[in-house]
Short mmCIF file of C-alpha atoms in Angstrom, two decimals:
data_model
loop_
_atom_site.label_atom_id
_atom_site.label_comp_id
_atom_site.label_asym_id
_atom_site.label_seq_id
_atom_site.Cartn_x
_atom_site.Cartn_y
_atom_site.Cartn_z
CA UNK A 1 149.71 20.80 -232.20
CA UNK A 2 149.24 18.15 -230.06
CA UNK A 3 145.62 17.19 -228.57
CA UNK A 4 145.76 17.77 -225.01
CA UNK A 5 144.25 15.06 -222.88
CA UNK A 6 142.06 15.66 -220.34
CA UNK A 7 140.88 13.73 -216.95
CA UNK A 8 137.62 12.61 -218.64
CA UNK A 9 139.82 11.02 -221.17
CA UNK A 10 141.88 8.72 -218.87
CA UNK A 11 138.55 7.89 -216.55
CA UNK A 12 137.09 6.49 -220.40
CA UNK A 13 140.01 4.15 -220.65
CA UNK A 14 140.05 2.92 -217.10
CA UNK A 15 138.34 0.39 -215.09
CA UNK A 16 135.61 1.54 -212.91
CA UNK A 17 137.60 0.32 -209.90
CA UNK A 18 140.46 2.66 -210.38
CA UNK A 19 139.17 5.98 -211.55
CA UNK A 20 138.17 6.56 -207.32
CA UNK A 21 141.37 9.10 -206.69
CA UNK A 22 141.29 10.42 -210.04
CA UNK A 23 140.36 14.06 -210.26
CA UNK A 24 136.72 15.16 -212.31
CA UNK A 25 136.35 17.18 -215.48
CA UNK A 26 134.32 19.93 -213.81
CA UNK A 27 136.15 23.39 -212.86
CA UNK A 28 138.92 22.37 -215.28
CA UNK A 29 139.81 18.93 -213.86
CA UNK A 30 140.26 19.78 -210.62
CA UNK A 31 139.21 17.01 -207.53
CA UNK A 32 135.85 17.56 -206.45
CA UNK A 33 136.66 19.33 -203.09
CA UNK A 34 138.66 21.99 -204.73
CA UNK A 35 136.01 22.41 -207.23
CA UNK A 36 133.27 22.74 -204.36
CA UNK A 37 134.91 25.69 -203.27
CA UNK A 38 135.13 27.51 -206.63
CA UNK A 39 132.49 30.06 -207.60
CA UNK A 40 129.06 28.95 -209.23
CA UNK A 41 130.07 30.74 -212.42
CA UNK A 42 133.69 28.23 -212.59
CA UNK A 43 131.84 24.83 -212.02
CA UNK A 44 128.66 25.77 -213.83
CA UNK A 45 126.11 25.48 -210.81
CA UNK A 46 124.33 28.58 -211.05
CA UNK A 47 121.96 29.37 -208.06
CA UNK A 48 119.23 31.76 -209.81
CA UNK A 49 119.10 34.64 -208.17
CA UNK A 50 116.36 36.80 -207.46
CA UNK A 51 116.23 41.08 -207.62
CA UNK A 52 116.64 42.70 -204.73
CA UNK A 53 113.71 44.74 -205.50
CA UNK A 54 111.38 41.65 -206.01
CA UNK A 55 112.55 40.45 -202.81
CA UNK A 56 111.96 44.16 -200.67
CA UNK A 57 108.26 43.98 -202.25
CA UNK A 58 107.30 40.35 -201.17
CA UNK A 59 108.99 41.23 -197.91
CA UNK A 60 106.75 44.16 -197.52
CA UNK A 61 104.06 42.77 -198.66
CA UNK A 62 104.07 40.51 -195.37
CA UNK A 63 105.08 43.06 -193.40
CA UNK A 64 102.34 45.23 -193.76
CA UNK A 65 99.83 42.80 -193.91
CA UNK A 66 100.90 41.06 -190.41
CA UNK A 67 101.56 44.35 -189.28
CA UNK A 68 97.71 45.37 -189.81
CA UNK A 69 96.63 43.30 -187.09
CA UNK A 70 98.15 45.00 -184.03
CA UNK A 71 95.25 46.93 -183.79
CA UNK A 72 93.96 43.35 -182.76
CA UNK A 73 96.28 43.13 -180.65
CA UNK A 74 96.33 46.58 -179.23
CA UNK A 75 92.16 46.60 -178.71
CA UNK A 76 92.12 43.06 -176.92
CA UNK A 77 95.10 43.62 -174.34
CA UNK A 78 93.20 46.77 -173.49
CA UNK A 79 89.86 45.03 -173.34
CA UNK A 80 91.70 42.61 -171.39
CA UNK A 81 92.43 44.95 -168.64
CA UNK A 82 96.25 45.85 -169.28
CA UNK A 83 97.60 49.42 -169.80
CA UNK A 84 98.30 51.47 -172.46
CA UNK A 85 101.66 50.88 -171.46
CA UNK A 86 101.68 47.96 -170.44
CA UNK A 87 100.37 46.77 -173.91
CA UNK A 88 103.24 48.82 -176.15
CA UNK A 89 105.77 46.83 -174.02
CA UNK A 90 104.52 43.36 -174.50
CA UNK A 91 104.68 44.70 -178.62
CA UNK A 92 108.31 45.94 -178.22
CA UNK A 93 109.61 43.53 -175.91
CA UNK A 94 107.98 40.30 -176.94
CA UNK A 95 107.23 40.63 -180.51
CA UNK A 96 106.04 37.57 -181.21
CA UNK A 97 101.77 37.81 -182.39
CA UNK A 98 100.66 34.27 -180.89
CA UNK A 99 102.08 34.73 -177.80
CA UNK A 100 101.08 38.30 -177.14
CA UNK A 101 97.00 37.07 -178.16
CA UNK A 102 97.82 33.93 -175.65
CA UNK A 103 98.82 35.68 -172.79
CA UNK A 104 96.21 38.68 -173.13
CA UNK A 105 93.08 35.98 -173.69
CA UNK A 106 94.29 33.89 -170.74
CA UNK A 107 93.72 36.93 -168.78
CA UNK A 108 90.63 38.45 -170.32
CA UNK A 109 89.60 35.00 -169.41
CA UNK A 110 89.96 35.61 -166.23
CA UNK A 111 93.17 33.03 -166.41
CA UNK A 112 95.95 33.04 -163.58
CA UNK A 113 98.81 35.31 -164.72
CA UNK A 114 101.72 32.57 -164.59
CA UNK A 115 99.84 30.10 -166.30
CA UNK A 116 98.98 32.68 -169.05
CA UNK A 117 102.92 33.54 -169.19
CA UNK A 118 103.26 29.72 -168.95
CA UNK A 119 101.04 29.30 -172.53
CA UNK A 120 102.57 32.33 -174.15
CA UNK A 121 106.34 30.75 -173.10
CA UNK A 122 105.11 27.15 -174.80
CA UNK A 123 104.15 29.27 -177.99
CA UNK A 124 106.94 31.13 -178.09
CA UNK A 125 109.34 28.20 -178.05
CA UNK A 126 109.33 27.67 -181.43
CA UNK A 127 111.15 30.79 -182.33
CA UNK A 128 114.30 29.10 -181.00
CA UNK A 129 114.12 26.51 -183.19
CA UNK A 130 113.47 29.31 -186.37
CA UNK A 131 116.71 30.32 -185.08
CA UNK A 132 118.95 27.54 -185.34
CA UNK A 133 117.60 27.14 -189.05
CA UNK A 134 118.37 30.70 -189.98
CA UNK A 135 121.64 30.87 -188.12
CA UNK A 136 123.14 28.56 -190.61
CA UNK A 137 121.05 30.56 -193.83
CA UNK A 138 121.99 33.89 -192.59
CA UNK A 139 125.30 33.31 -190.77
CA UNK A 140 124.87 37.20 -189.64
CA UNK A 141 128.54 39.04 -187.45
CA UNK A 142 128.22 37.49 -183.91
CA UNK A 143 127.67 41.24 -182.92
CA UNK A 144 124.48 41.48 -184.84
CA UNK A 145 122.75 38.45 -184.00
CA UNK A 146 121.46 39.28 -180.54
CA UNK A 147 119.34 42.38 -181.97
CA UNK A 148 118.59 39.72 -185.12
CA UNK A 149 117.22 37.25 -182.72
CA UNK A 150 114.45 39.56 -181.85
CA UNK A 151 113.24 39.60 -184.72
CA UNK A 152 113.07 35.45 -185.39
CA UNK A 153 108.93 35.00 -185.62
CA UNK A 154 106.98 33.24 -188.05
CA UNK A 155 107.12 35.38 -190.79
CA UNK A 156 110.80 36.51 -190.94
CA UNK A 157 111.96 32.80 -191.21
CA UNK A 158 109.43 32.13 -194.25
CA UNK A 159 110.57 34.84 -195.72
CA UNK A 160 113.83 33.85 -195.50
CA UNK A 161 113.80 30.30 -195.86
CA UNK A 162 111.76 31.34 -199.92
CA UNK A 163 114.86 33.39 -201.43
CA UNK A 164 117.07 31.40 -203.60
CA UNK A 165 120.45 32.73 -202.23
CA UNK A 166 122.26 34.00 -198.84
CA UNK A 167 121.62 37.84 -200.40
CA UNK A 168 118.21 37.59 -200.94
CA UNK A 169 117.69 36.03 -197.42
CA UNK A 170 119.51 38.67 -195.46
CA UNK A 171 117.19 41.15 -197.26
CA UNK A 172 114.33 39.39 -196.75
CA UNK A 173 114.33 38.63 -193.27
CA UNK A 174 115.36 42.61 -192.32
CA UNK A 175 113.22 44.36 -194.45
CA UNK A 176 110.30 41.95 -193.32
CA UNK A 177 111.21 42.32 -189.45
CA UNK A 178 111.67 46.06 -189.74
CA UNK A 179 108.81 46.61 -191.52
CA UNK A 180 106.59 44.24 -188.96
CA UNK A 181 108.44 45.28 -186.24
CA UNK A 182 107.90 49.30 -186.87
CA UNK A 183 103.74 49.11 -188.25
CA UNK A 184 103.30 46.29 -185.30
CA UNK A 185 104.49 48.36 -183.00
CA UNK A 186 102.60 51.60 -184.50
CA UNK A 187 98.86 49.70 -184.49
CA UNK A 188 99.33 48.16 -181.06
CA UNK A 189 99.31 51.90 -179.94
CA UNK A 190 96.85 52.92 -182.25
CA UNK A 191 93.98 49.73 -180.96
CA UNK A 192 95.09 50.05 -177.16
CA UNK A 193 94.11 54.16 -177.69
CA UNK A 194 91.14 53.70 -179.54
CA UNK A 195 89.95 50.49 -178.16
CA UNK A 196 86.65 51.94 -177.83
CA UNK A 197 86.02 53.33 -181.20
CA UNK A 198 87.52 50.50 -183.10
CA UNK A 199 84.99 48.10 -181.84
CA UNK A 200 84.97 44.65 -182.38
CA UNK A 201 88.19 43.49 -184.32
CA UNK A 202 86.68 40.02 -185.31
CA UNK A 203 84.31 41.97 -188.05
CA UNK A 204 87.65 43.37 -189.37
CA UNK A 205 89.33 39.65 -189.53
CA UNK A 206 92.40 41.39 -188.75
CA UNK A 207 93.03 38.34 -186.61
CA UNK A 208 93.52 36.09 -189.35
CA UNK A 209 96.11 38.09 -191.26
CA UNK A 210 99.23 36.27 -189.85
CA UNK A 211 98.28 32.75 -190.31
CA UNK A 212 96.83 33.66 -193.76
CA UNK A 213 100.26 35.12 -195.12
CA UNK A 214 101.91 32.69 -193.02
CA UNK A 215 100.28 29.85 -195.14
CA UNK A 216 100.48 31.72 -198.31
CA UNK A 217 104.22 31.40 -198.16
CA UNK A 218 104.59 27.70 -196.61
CA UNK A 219 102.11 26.41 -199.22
CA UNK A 220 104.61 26.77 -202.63
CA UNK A 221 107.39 25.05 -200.16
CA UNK A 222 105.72 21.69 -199.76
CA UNK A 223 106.94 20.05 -202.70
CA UNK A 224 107.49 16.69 -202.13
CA UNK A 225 105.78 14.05 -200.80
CA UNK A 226 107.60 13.92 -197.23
CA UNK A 227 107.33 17.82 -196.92
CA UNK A 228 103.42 17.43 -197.66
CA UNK A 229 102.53 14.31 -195.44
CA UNK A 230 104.35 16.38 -192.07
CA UNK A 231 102.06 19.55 -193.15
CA UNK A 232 98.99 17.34 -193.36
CA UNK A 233 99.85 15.75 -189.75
CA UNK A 234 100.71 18.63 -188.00
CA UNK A 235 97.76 20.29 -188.41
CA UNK A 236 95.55 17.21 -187.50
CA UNK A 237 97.75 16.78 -184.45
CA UNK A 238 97.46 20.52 -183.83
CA UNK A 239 93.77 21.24 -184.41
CA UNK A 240 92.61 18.14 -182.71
CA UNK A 241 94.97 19.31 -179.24
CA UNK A 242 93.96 22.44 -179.37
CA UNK A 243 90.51 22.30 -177.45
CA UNK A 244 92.12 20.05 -174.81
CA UNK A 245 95.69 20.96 -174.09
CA UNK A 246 96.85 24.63 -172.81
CA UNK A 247 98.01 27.32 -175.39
CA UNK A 248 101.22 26.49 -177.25
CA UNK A 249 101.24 23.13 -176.19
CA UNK A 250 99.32 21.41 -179.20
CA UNK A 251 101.77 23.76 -181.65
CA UNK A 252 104.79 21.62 -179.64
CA UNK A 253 103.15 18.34 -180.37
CA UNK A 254 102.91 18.84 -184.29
CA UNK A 255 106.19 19.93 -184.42
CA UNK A 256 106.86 16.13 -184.04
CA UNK A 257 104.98 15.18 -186.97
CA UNK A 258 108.64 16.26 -188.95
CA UNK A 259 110.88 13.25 -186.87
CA UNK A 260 107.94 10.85 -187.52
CA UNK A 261 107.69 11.31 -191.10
CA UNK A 262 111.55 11.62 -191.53
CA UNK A 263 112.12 8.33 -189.04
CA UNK A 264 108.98 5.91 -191.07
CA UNK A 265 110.85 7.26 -194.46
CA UNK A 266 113.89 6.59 -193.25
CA UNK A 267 113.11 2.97 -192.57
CA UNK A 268 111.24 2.59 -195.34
CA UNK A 269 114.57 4.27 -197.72
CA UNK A 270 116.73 1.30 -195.34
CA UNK A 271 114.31 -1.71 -196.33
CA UNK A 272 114.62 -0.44 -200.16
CA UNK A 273 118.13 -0.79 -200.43
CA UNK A 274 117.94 -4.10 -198.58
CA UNK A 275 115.95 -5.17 -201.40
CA UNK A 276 117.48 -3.78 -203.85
CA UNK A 277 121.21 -5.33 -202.67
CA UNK A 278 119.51 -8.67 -202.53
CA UNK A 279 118.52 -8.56 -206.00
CA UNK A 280 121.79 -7.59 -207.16
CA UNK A 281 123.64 -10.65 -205.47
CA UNK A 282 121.29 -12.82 -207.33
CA UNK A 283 121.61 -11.78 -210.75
CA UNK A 284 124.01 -12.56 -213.14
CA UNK A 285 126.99 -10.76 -213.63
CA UNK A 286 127.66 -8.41 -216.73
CA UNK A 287 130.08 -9.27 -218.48
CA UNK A 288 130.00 -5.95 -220.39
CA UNK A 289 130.89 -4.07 -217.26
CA UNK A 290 133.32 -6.16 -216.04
CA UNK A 291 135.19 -5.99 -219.49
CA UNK A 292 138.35 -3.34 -219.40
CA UNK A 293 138.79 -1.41 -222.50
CA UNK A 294 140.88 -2.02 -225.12
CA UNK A 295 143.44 1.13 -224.02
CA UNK A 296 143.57 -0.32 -220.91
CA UNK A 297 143.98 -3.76 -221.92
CA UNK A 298 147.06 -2.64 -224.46
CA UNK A 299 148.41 -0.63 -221.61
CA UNK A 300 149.22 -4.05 -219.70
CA UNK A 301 150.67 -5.64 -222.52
#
């Protein structure tokens, strides 16, 4: 039986020059953008995937610890001066921790109402660009985005953006919004009833739940060197701001430190491969790789 010959075969026996519209030997020797849109299992990248049950636990996990601290939330709005009612809708409606805190300090500050709105807005900017990330990871039904979008906050998207495939992600952003959403929701009533009898929420350290869990998950995402210098200069930008620009404002100005870092590696990527071309015109050519081989040399015989 004869041996069948395959497209790796004829690329071995051609010039570099001419193999460019020849197919590859993944997925069965099919051209590259067919192959893309095979299955992982048919071109051999395998995403690895993660249980759906390890992924409802961590999502949980957040949730209820986030969660916790509406009863933070719930005994400073009251303190503050705001309603019972008043304080459930800001939870229901707005749903989004650092801008709630932001708008009820402002006031309990004795702070003008539109510029506390004004520094809760700036804060909760940010979600919008969560948003445009996770459209493109979760790529929900048109109809179910405007109820998803409610639920774009800090933690949902770094939930998300940690599982491994498009599965895991959906799950992980609804059970962690539904989760936060629901026991958020639940302890905001629970503080803004017993304000009084709770006491001082700072001995609890309730407040520093979110950012805690919030850093927990960013923290095994910085892996290279890029990802770990725009970490390092956002939060210098935004703890030095903070004590003289209004809320939300200094959390805008770090969010630059990602086009900085991408725009100085970027130049620096542009240089290298000046430098690199120059030393290639200079040195000598091989004659090894200019060579053809020998089937391709009988084949123009």
């Amino acid at each position: 039986m004869a041996e069948q010959t395959t497209p790796a075969d004829i690329r071995a026996g051609l010039p570099a020059d001419t193999t460019a519209g020849l197919p590859t030997d993944g997925a069965a020797g099919l051209p590259a953008d067919k192959a893309a849109e095979l299955p992982a299992e048919t071109t051999g990248d395998r995403t690895p995937e993660k249980p759906d049950s390890a992924v409802v636990r961590d999502a949980l996990g957040v949730g209820v610890a986030v969660g916790l601290s509406g009863f933070a939330f719930g005994v400073t709005s009251a303190g503050s001066g705001l309603t019972v009612l008043q304080t459930c809708a800001l939870s229901l409606l707005v749903f989004t921790g650092a801008s709630q805190f932001a708008l009820v300090g402002a006031l309990a500050g004795g702070g003008n109402p539109f510029t506390a709105a004004a520094g809760a807005f700036f804060l909760g900017v940010r979600n919008a660009f969560y948003g445009l990330r996770l459209s493109q990871l979760l790529a929900l039904p048109r109809a179910v985005r405007p109820f998803a979008a409610h639920w774009v906050i800090d933690e949902t998207t770094a939930v998300s953006l940690a599982q491994p495939t498009r599965r895991s992600a959906r799950i992980g952003f609804t059970v962690t919004g539904l989760s936060l959403y629901l026991l958020w929701n639940l302890t905001t009533l629970l503080g803004a009833l017993g304000a009084e009898a709770i006491g001082d929420t700072d001995v609890w350290g309730l407040d520093a739940a979110g950012p805690a869990v919030f850093l927990a998950l960013l923290a095994p995402m910085l892996r290279t060197t890029t990802e770990r210098a725009v970490a390092a200069i956002a939060v210098v930008a935004g703890l030095g701001l903070l004590p003289v620009l209004p809320a939300g404002v200094p959390v805008l100005v770090a969010a630059l430190a990602a086009p900085v870092v991408l725009y100085v590696e970027g130049r620096r990527s542009a240089a290298k491969r000046v430098t690199e071309a120059g030393a290639d015109d200079d040195a000598p050519p091989n004659e090894a790789q200019n060579a053809r081989p020998d089937e391709a040399q009988k084949g123009d015989r």
